[in-house]
Short mmCIF file of N, CA and C and ligand atoms in Angstrom, two decimals:
data_model
loop_
_atom_site.label_atom_id
_atom_site.label_comp_id
_atom_site.label_asym_id
_atom_site.label_seq_id
_atom_site.Cartn_x
_atom_site.Cartn_y
_atom_site.Cartn_z
N MET A 26 0.92 -1.15 0.08
CA MET A 26 0.11 -0.06 0.12
C MET A 26 0.91 1.11 0.04
N ASN A 27 0.63 2.07 -0.79
CA ASN A 27 1.48 3.28 -0.88
C ASN A 27 1.04 4.46 0.25
N TYR A 28 1.88 5.39 0.45
CA TYR A 28 1.62 6.24 1.44
C TYR A 28 0.26 7.36 1.33
N VAL A 29 -0.09 7.51 0.23
CA VAL A 29 -1.14 8.47 -0.35
C VAL A 29 -2.51 7.53 0.03
N VAL A 30 -2.47 6.27 -0.48
CA VAL A 30 -3.56 5.37 -0.15
C VAL A 30 -3.89 5.27 1.12
N TRP A 31 -2.60 4.99 2.21
CA TRP A 31 -2.52 4.68 3.45
C TRP A 31 -3.35 6.05 4.11
N LEU A 32 -2.87 7.33 3.65
CA LEU A 32 -3.40 8.50 4.33
C LEU A 32 -4.82 8.73 4.11
N VAL A 33 -5.24 8.35 2.87
CA VAL A 33 -6.65 8.73 2.34
C VAL A 33 -7.44 7.61 3.10
N THR A 34 -7.10 6.30 3.17
CA THR A 34 -7.86 5.20 3.84
C THR A 34 -8.19 5.64 5.25
N ALA A 35 -7.00 6.15 5.97
CA ALA A 35 -6.94 6.66 7.35
C ALA A 35 -8.12 7.88 7.54
N ILE A 36 -8.08 8.60 6.63
CA ILE A 36 -9.03 9.88 6.75
C ILE A 36 -10.49 9.33 6.50
N HIS A 37 -10.56 8.35 5.60
CA HIS A 37 -11.84 7.83 5.20
C HIS A 37 -12.35 6.96 6.41
N LEU A 38 -11.55 6.21 6.97
CA LEU A 38 -11.89 5.48 8.30
C LEU A 38 -12.36 6.24 9.44
N LEU A 39 -11.54 7.17 9.70
CA LEU A 39 -11.78 8.27 10.82
C LEU A 39 -13.20 8.98 10.70
N SER A 40 -13.40 9.45 9.45
CA SER A 40 -14.58 10.11 9.23
C SER A 40 -15.79 9.23 9.30
N VAL A 41 -15.85 7.90 8.72
CA VAL A 41 -16.90 7.10 9.15
C VAL A 41 -17.13 6.63 10.55
N VAL A 42 -16.01 6.47 11.19
CA VAL A 42 -16.20 5.81 12.53
C VAL A 42 -16.88 7.13 13.38
N ILE A 43 -16.51 8.42 13.08
CA ILE A 43 -17.27 9.60 13.78
C ILE A 43 -18.73 9.48 13.45
N TRP A 44 -18.86 9.34 11.97
CA TRP A 44 -20.43 9.40 11.72
C TRP A 44 -21.07 8.30 12.07
N VAL A 45 -20.80 6.86 11.81
CA VAL A 45 -21.58 5.87 12.36
C VAL A 45 -21.46 5.52 13.99
N GLY A 46 -20.44 5.83 14.21
CA GLY A 46 -20.02 5.86 15.76
C GLY A 46 -21.04 6.76 16.54
N GLY A 47 -21.06 7.95 16.04
CA GLY A 47 -21.93 8.91 16.76
C GLY A 47 -23.38 8.60 16.71
N MET A 48 -23.90 7.99 15.64
CA MET A 48 -25.18 7.53 15.58
C MET A 48 -25.43 6.47 16.50
N ALA A 49 -24.56 5.46 16.58
CA ALA A 49 -24.85 4.48 17.43
C ALA A 49 -24.79 4.87 18.94
N PHE A 50 -24.09 6.06 19.28
CA PHE A 50 -24.09 6.41 20.68
C PHE A 50 -25.52 7.22 20.87
N LEU A 51 -25.96 7.99 19.84
CA LEU A 51 -27.25 8.37 19.99
C LEU A 51 -28.30 7.33 20.18
N MET A 52 -28.40 6.36 19.32
CA MET A 52 -29.30 5.33 19.54
C MET A 52 -29.31 4.37 20.42
N LEU A 53 -28.02 3.97 20.93
CA LEU A 53 -28.00 2.84 21.90
C LEU A 53 -27.69 3.33 23.25
N VAL A 54 -26.86 4.49 23.38
CA VAL A 54 -26.78 4.91 24.75
C VAL A 54 -27.43 6.14 25.28
N LEU A 55 -27.48 7.19 24.44
CA LEU A 55 -27.99 8.43 24.83
C LEU A 55 -29.51 8.19 25.15
N ARG A 56 -30.22 7.44 24.24
CA ARG A 56 -31.72 7.37 24.47
C ARG A 56 -32.09 6.68 25.82
N SER A 57 -31.42 5.71 26.02
CA SER A 57 -31.98 5.00 27.40
C SER A 57 -31.35 5.91 28.43
N GLY A 58 -30.20 6.58 28.21
CA GLY A 58 -29.59 7.21 29.57
C GLY A 58 -30.55 8.50 29.77
N LEU A 59 -31.25 9.08 28.77
CA LEU A 59 -32.01 10.36 28.98
C LEU A 59 -33.47 9.84 29.66
N MET A 60 -33.55 8.66 29.83
CA MET A 60 -34.87 8.20 30.48
C MET A 60 -34.96 8.79 31.88
N ALA A 61 -33.93 8.99 32.40
CA ALA A 61 -33.70 9.39 33.97
C ALA A 61 -34.32 10.83 33.92
N VAL A 62 -34.46 11.49 32.86
CA VAL A 62 -34.62 13.07 32.86
C VAL A 62 -35.95 13.39 32.49
N GLU A 63 -36.49 14.34 33.30
CA GLU A 63 -37.87 14.93 33.22
C GLU A 63 -38.35 15.08 31.85
N PRO A 64 -39.61 14.63 31.20
CA PRO A 64 -39.85 14.56 29.57
C PRO A 64 -39.44 15.93 28.97
N THR A 65 -39.84 16.97 29.50
CA THR A 65 -39.75 18.35 28.84
C THR A 65 -38.16 18.62 28.74
N ALA A 66 -37.51 18.58 29.57
CA ALA A 66 -36.11 18.90 29.65
C ALA A 66 -35.41 17.68 28.87
N ARG A 67 -35.91 16.42 28.50
CA ARG A 67 -35.29 15.50 27.68
C ARG A 67 -35.48 15.78 26.41
N VAL A 68 -36.56 16.39 25.90
CA VAL A 68 -36.86 16.83 24.64
C VAL A 68 -35.80 18.04 24.30
N THR A 69 -35.67 18.96 25.17
CA THR A 69 -34.80 20.07 25.08
C THR A 69 -33.17 19.67 24.88
N LEU A 70 -32.87 18.67 25.82
CA LEU A 70 -31.60 18.13 25.76
C LEU A 70 -31.28 17.39 24.46
N GLN A 71 -32.26 16.46 24.14
CA GLN A 71 -32.10 15.84 22.88
C GLN A 71 -31.78 16.71 21.55
N GLY A 72 -32.76 17.67 21.59
CA GLY A 72 -32.59 18.71 20.38
C GLY A 72 -31.38 19.22 20.44
N ALA A 73 -30.93 19.69 21.59
CA ALA A 73 -29.50 20.22 21.43
C ALA A 73 -28.27 19.39 21.23
N LEU A 74 -28.61 18.21 21.59
CA LEU A 74 -27.52 17.08 21.18
C LEU A 74 -27.61 16.78 19.81
N PHE A 75 -28.76 16.66 19.33
CA PHE A 75 -28.95 16.47 17.65
C PHE A 75 -28.19 17.65 17.05
N ARG A 76 -28.47 18.80 17.52
CA ARG A 76 -27.86 20.11 16.79
C ARG A 76 -26.33 20.07 16.55
N ARG A 77 -25.80 19.53 17.91
CA ARG A 77 -24.35 19.52 17.83
C ARG A 77 -23.76 18.43 17.00
N PHE A 78 -24.49 17.29 17.13
CA PHE A 78 -24.03 16.06 16.46
C PHE A 78 -24.04 16.43 14.81
N PHE A 79 -25.23 16.94 14.44
CA PHE A 79 -25.40 17.03 13.13
C PHE A 79 -24.36 18.08 12.55
N ARG A 80 -24.03 19.06 13.23
CA ARG A 80 -23.05 19.99 12.90
C ARG A 80 -21.73 19.15 12.52
N THR A 81 -21.31 18.24 13.42
CA THR A 81 -20.22 17.36 13.34
C THR A 81 -20.34 16.58 11.98
N VAL A 82 -21.54 16.20 11.70
CA VAL A 82 -21.82 15.15 10.50
C VAL A 82 -21.49 15.99 9.32
N TRP A 83 -21.97 17.43 9.28
CA TRP A 83 -21.94 18.35 8.13
C TRP A 83 -20.48 18.45 7.85
N ASN A 84 -19.52 18.29 8.86
CA ASN A 84 -17.94 18.24 8.56
C ASN A 84 -17.44 16.82 8.17
N VAL A 85 -17.79 15.66 8.73
CA VAL A 85 -17.33 14.33 8.40
C VAL A 85 -17.93 13.75 7.10
N MET A 86 -19.33 14.01 6.86
CA MET A 86 -19.88 13.52 5.68
C MET A 86 -19.29 13.85 4.38
N PRO A 87 -19.20 15.00 4.25
CA PRO A 87 -18.18 15.38 2.83
C PRO A 87 -17.03 14.74 2.68
N ILE A 88 -16.10 14.78 3.86
CA ILE A 88 -14.70 14.16 4.12
C ILE A 88 -14.91 12.55 3.60
N ALA A 89 -15.93 11.87 4.26
CA ALA A 89 -16.05 10.43 4.05
C ALA A 89 -16.42 10.08 2.77
N VAL A 90 -17.39 11.06 1.99
CA VAL A 90 -17.60 10.77 0.49
C VAL A 90 -16.39 11.03 -0.45
N ILE A 91 -15.83 12.21 -0.28
CA ILE A 91 -14.72 12.68 -1.27
C ILE A 91 -13.62 11.66 -0.89
N SER A 92 -13.12 11.32 0.20
CA SER A 92 -12.19 10.42 0.47
C SER A 92 -12.68 9.02 -0.17
N GLY A 93 -13.74 8.67 -0.05
CA GLY A 93 -14.05 7.33 -0.78
C GLY A 93 -13.84 7.36 -2.14
N LEU A 94 -14.39 8.46 -2.81
CA LEU A 94 -14.36 8.60 -4.20
C LEU A 94 -12.77 8.67 -4.69
N LEU A 95 -12.14 9.26 -3.77
CA LEU A 95 -10.68 9.29 -3.98
C LEU A 95 -9.90 7.91 -3.94
N LEU A 96 -10.42 7.13 -3.17
CA LEU A 96 -9.70 5.83 -2.76
C LEU A 96 -10.32 4.78 -4.21
N LEU A 97 -11.72 5.13 -4.66
CA LEU A 97 -11.94 4.46 -5.84
C LEU A 97 -10.98 4.89 -7.01
N ILE A 98 -10.73 6.06 -7.22
CA ILE A 98 -9.76 6.40 -8.25
C ILE A 98 -8.43 5.81 -8.07
N LEU A 99 -7.96 6.04 -6.89
CA LEU A 99 -6.67 5.52 -6.63
C LEU A 99 -6.65 4.04 -6.62
N SER A 100 -7.49 3.14 -6.15
CA SER A 100 -7.35 1.81 -6.10
C SER A 100 -7.86 1.08 -7.13
N TYR A 101 -8.97 1.48 -7.79
CA TYR A 101 -9.70 0.72 -8.87
C TYR A 101 -10.12 1.35 -10.17
N SER A 102 -9.11 2.26 -10.59
CA SER A 102 -9.23 2.85 -11.80
C SER A 102 -8.77 2.00 -13.12
N HIS A 103 -8.01 0.84 -12.64
CA HIS A 103 -7.47 -0.15 -13.53
C HIS A 103 -7.92 -1.54 -13.23
N GLN A 104 -8.91 -1.64 -12.51
CA GLN A 104 -9.52 -3.01 -12.23
C GLN A 104 -11.00 -3.02 -11.85
N PRO A 105 -11.66 -4.13 -11.97
CA PRO A 105 -13.09 -4.11 -11.65
C PRO A 105 -13.34 -3.71 -10.25
N ILE A 106 -14.40 -3.04 -10.01
CA ILE A 106 -14.85 -2.86 -8.50
C ILE A 106 -15.53 -3.95 -7.87
N PRO A 107 -14.90 -4.37 -6.82
CA PRO A 107 -15.50 -5.67 -6.09
C PRO A 107 -17.00 -4.98 -5.55
N TRP A 108 -17.71 -6.28 -5.33
CA TRP A 108 -19.28 -5.74 -4.88
C TRP A 108 -19.27 -5.31 -3.50
N PRO A 109 -18.53 -5.61 -2.78
CA PRO A 109 -18.65 -4.66 -1.36
C PRO A 109 -18.30 -3.43 -1.45
N VAL A 110 -17.37 -2.88 -2.44
CA VAL A 110 -17.13 -1.58 -2.55
C VAL A 110 -18.28 -0.84 -3.45
N MET A 111 -19.09 -1.59 -4.16
CA MET A 111 -20.17 -1.19 -4.90
C MET A 111 -21.34 -0.80 -3.97
N VAL A 112 -21.52 -1.70 -2.99
CA VAL A 112 -22.38 -1.52 -1.81
C VAL A 112 -22.12 -0.30 -1.06
N MET A 113 -20.81 -0.01 -0.74
CA MET A 113 -20.31 1.09 0.02
C MET A 113 -20.60 2.29 -0.58
N GLN A 114 -20.20 2.44 -2.07
CA GLN A 114 -20.59 3.72 -2.52
C GLN A 114 -21.99 4.02 -2.78
N THR A 115 -22.61 3.00 -3.06
CA THR A 115 -24.18 3.29 -3.29
C THR A 115 -24.96 3.63 -1.92
N GLY A 116 -24.30 2.76 -0.82
CA GLY A 116 -25.00 2.97 0.62
C GLY A 116 -24.52 4.48 1.12
N GLY A 117 -23.34 4.89 0.73
CA GLY A 117 -22.82 5.86 1.32
C GLY A 117 -23.56 7.01 0.86
N ILE A 118 -23.54 7.06 -0.42
CA ILE A 118 -24.46 8.35 -1.06
C ILE A 118 -25.80 8.28 -0.59
N LEU A 119 -26.49 7.03 -0.53
CA LEU A 119 -27.77 6.99 0.21
C LEU A 119 -27.80 7.62 1.66
N MET A 120 -26.86 7.27 2.18
CA MET A 120 -26.73 7.96 3.67
C MET A 120 -26.58 9.39 3.69
N ALA A 121 -25.79 10.08 2.87
CA ALA A 121 -25.53 11.39 2.71
C ALA A 121 -26.99 12.03 2.26
N ALA A 122 -27.68 11.52 1.36
CA ALA A 122 -28.83 11.97 0.77
C ALA A 122 -30.00 12.01 1.91
N ILE A 123 -29.98 10.93 2.82
CA ILE A 123 -30.91 10.87 4.02
C ILE A 123 -30.62 11.75 5.11
N PHE A 124 -29.28 11.91 5.27
CA PHE A 124 -28.92 12.74 6.29
C PHE A 124 -29.22 14.30 5.91
N ILE A 125 -29.05 14.73 4.58
CA ILE A 125 -29.40 16.15 4.10
C ILE A 125 -31.03 16.25 4.28
N GLY A 126 -31.74 15.38 3.68
CA GLY A 126 -33.16 15.35 3.83
C GLY A 126 -33.68 15.52 5.18
N MET A 127 -32.96 14.71 6.22
CA MET A 127 -33.42 14.54 7.43
C MET A 127 -32.96 15.99 8.04
N PHE A 128 -31.92 16.47 7.89
CA PHE A 128 -31.50 17.87 8.55
C PHE A 128 -32.42 19.01 8.05
N MET A 129 -32.59 18.88 6.63
CA MET A 129 -33.41 20.09 6.19
C MET A 129 -34.88 19.98 6.53
N VAL A 130 -35.63 18.91 6.72
CA VAL A 130 -37.05 18.90 6.98
C VAL A 130 -37.17 18.71 8.38
N PRO A 131 -37.43 17.26 9.07
CA PRO A 131 -37.73 17.12 10.24
C PRO A 131 -36.90 17.97 11.40
N ASN A 132 -35.46 17.94 11.12
CA ASN A 132 -34.70 18.59 11.92
C ASN A 132 -34.84 20.05 12.20
N ARG A 133 -35.04 20.64 10.97
CA ARG A 133 -35.47 22.11 11.01
C ARG A 133 -36.82 22.39 11.78
N ARG A 134 -37.74 21.52 11.51
CA ARG A 134 -38.96 21.93 12.13
C ARG A 134 -38.88 21.57 13.75
N LEU A 135 -38.25 20.54 14.23
CA LEU A 135 -37.79 20.27 15.56
C LEU A 135 -37.01 21.48 16.11
N GLN A 136 -35.92 22.06 15.30
CA GLN A 136 -35.22 23.09 15.76
C GLN A 136 -36.08 24.36 16.23
N ALA A 137 -37.16 24.58 15.05
CA ALA A 137 -37.90 25.69 15.24
C ALA A 137 -38.78 25.56 16.10
N LYS A 138 -39.39 24.53 16.68
CA LYS A 138 -40.22 24.15 17.68
C LYS A 138 -39.43 24.50 19.01
N LEU A 139 -38.37 23.87 19.16
CA LEU A 139 -37.61 24.11 20.41
C LEU A 139 -37.38 25.45 20.57
N ALA A 140 -37.06 26.25 19.80
CA ALA A 140 -36.81 27.74 19.81
C ALA A 140 -38.00 28.47 20.15
N SER A 141 -39.17 28.03 19.79
CA SER A 141 -40.51 28.64 20.37
C SER A 141 -41.07 27.90 21.46
N GLY A 142 -40.08 27.03 22.02
CA GLY A 142 -40.78 26.39 23.20
C GLY A 142 -42.02 25.53 23.22
N THR A 143 -42.25 24.98 21.87
CA THR A 143 -43.46 24.13 21.67
C THR A 143 -43.09 22.70 21.41
N ALA A 144 -41.82 22.34 21.30
CA ALA A 144 -41.48 20.85 20.94
C ALA A 144 -42.02 19.92 21.94
N THR A 145 -42.23 18.67 21.26
CA THR A 145 -42.83 17.53 22.05
C THR A 145 -42.04 16.49 21.63
N ALA A 146 -42.18 15.37 22.52
CA ALA A 146 -41.49 14.10 22.23
C ALA A 146 -41.86 13.49 20.77
N GLU A 147 -43.01 13.95 20.19
CA GLU A 147 -43.51 13.60 18.84
C GLU A 147 -42.58 14.18 17.90
N ASP A 148 -41.95 15.22 18.07
CA ASP A 148 -41.13 16.01 17.08
C ASP A 148 -39.87 15.43 17.02
N ILE A 149 -39.33 14.68 18.00
CA ILE A 149 -38.19 13.87 17.92
C ILE A 149 -38.27 12.91 16.97
N VAL A 150 -39.34 12.04 17.02
CA VAL A 150 -39.47 10.87 16.38
C VAL A 150 -39.11 10.68 14.85
N PRO A 151 -39.44 11.58 14.02
CA PRO A 151 -39.06 11.33 12.64
C PRO A 151 -37.44 11.58 12.41
N VAL A 152 -36.92 12.40 13.29
CA VAL A 152 -35.43 12.65 13.25
C VAL A 152 -34.93 11.35 13.67
N ARG A 153 -35.29 10.90 14.71
CA ARG A 153 -34.62 9.59 15.37
C ARG A 153 -34.76 8.47 14.38
N ARG A 154 -35.91 8.28 13.78
CA ARG A 154 -36.21 7.24 12.70
C ARG A 154 -35.08 7.34 11.65
N LEU A 155 -34.85 8.48 11.16
CA LEU A 155 -34.03 8.59 9.90
C LEU A 155 -32.49 8.57 10.35
N VAL A 156 -32.17 8.70 11.37
CA VAL A 156 -30.81 8.47 12.19
C VAL A 156 -30.81 7.21 12.20
N LEU A 157 -31.67 6.33 12.78
CA LEU A 157 -31.68 4.89 12.86
C LEU A 157 -31.65 4.17 11.58
N LEU A 158 -32.30 4.78 10.39
CA LEU A 158 -32.35 4.17 9.23
C LEU A 158 -30.75 4.15 8.63
N ASN A 159 -30.17 5.63 8.94
CA ASN A 159 -28.59 5.70 8.33
C ASN A 159 -27.69 4.82 9.12
N LEU A 160 -28.13 4.43 10.60
CA LEU A 160 -27.22 3.60 11.33
C LEU A 160 -27.42 2.21 10.84
N ALA A 161 -28.50 1.77 10.36
CA ALA A 161 -28.60 0.45 9.90
C ALA A 161 -28.02 0.11 8.31
N ILE A 162 -28.01 1.22 7.48
CA ILE A 162 -27.27 1.31 6.26
C ILE A 162 -25.77 1.13 6.58
N GLY A 163 -25.29 2.11 7.35
CA GLY A 163 -23.96 2.04 7.73
C GLY A 163 -23.46 0.81 8.34
N THR A 164 -24.37 0.11 9.01
CA THR A 164 -23.90 -1.26 9.56
C THR A 164 -24.00 -2.35 8.46
N ILE A 165 -24.67 -2.18 7.52
CA ILE A 165 -24.93 -3.22 6.53
C ILE A 165 -23.65 -3.07 5.47
N ILE A 166 -23.17 -1.68 5.36
CA ILE A 166 -21.95 -1.32 4.49
C ILE A 166 -20.72 -2.00 5.39
N LEU A 167 -20.63 -1.76 6.63
CA LEU A 167 -19.48 -2.27 7.29
C LEU A 167 -19.46 -3.93 7.33
N ILE A 168 -20.66 -4.56 7.30
CA ILE A 168 -20.74 -5.90 7.19
C ILE A 168 -19.91 -6.36 5.94
N CYS A 169 -20.52 -5.74 4.78
CA CYS A 169 -20.10 -6.24 3.39
C CYS A 169 -18.65 -5.83 3.28
N VAL A 170 -18.25 -4.62 3.79
CA VAL A 170 -16.86 -4.30 3.53
C VAL A 170 -15.98 -5.32 4.41
N ALA A 171 -16.42 -5.84 5.36
CA ALA A 171 -15.59 -6.85 6.06
C ALA A 171 -15.02 -7.86 5.23
N SER A 172 -15.86 -8.22 4.20
CA SER A 172 -15.24 -9.26 3.26
C SER A 172 -14.32 -9.10 2.29
N LEU A 173 -13.90 -7.58 2.39
CA LEU A 173 -12.78 -7.39 1.30
C LEU A 173 -11.48 -7.87 1.84
C1 HEM B 210 -19.75 7.61 -1.42
C2 HEM B 210 -19.16 6.90 -0.42
C3 HEM B 210 -18.03 6.00 -0.41
C4 HEM B 210 -17.19 5.49 -1.30
C5 HEM B 210 -17.13 5.87 -2.60
C6 HEM B 210 -16.36 4.53 -0.72
C7 HEM B 210 -15.31 3.87 -1.31
C8 HEM B 210 -14.18 3.29 -0.62
C9 HEM B 210 -13.07 2.46 -1.23
C10 HEM B 210 -12.75 2.73 -2.76
C11 HEM B 210 -12.39 1.89 -0.22
C12 HEM B 210 -11.17 1.14 -0.65
C13 HEM B 210 -11.29 -0.25 -0.70
C14 HEM B 210 -10.13 -1.18 -0.79
O1 HEM B 210 -9.24 -0.78 -0.42
O2 HEM B 210 -10.50 -2.17 -1.34
C15 HEM B 210 -13.12 2.10 0.95
C16 HEM B 210 -12.67 1.76 2.19
C17 HEM B 210 -13.30 1.74 3.17
N1 HEM B 210 -14.72 2.10 3.38
FE1 HEM B 210 -15.75 3.22 2.04
N2 HEM B 210 -16.65 4.45 0.73
C18 HEM B 210 -17.85 5.27 0.76
C19 HEM B 210 -18.58 5.33 2.11
C20 HEM B 210 -18.18 4.55 3.22
C21 HEM B 210 -19.14 4.52 4.42
C22 HEM B 210 -20.24 5.16 4.62
C23 HEM B 210 -18.62 3.54 5.22
C24 HEM B 210 -19.12 2.99 6.61
C25 HEM B 210 -20.33 2.92 6.81
C26 HEM B 210 -17.32 3.12 4.64
C27 HEM B 210 -16.37 2.27 5.22
C28 HEM B 210 -15.22 1.83 4.75
C29 HEM B 210 -14.30 0.92 5.49
C30 HEM B 210 -14.40 0.20 6.77
C31 HEM B 210 -13.26 0.77 4.45
C32 HEM B 210 -11.85 -0.15 4.80
C33 HEM B 210 -12.07 -1.26 4.04
C34 HEM B 210 -10.53 -2.05 3.80
O3 HEM B 210 -9.62 -1.52 3.43
O4 HEM B 210 -10.74 -3.41 3.80
N3 HEM B 210 -17.20 3.79 3.52
N4 HEM B 210 -14.16 2.77 0.71
#
């Protein structure tokens, strides 16, 4: 492996670890951890944590996609692309599209309601579902990529 491929792979892996790992933390740890908090404060806290995490994803998501495309060029411009890499590129683009859609519609609605003090637990549901969907796609990608 040459140094450029090594470096780009490291950047790719770090960005997907932050993205997928952050979603796993939100879904597996934070949700149950917040059950101890009183319901109104829970919605406010979840909304604030989502806002912070989504800001991070806005930084790492383009890095994951660009480094992935760069790896495609560096490693597969002269040979056929294996199926796990096909799954990864399709899944990665799908995850990016789902994230942007989720950020623009249900998340904006949630943040506006939080700002006006009218947010309820119901407003969290569509955001959480789409994060869960992205976590599932990310997990499938990782399982497929493990066969490389
Ligand atoms: C547009 C999006 C993406 C593209 C084009 C892409 C492309 C690539 C390519 C070409 C490689 C190198 C494969 C090899 O060395 O044989 C790679 C490595 C890897 N990618 Fe992605 N990727 C994308 C998104 C993702 C996402 C979302 C994840 C995680 C959920 C991910 C996880 C990985 C992992 C774990 C490796 C290391 C595999 C290995 O070296 O054995 N990628 N990616």
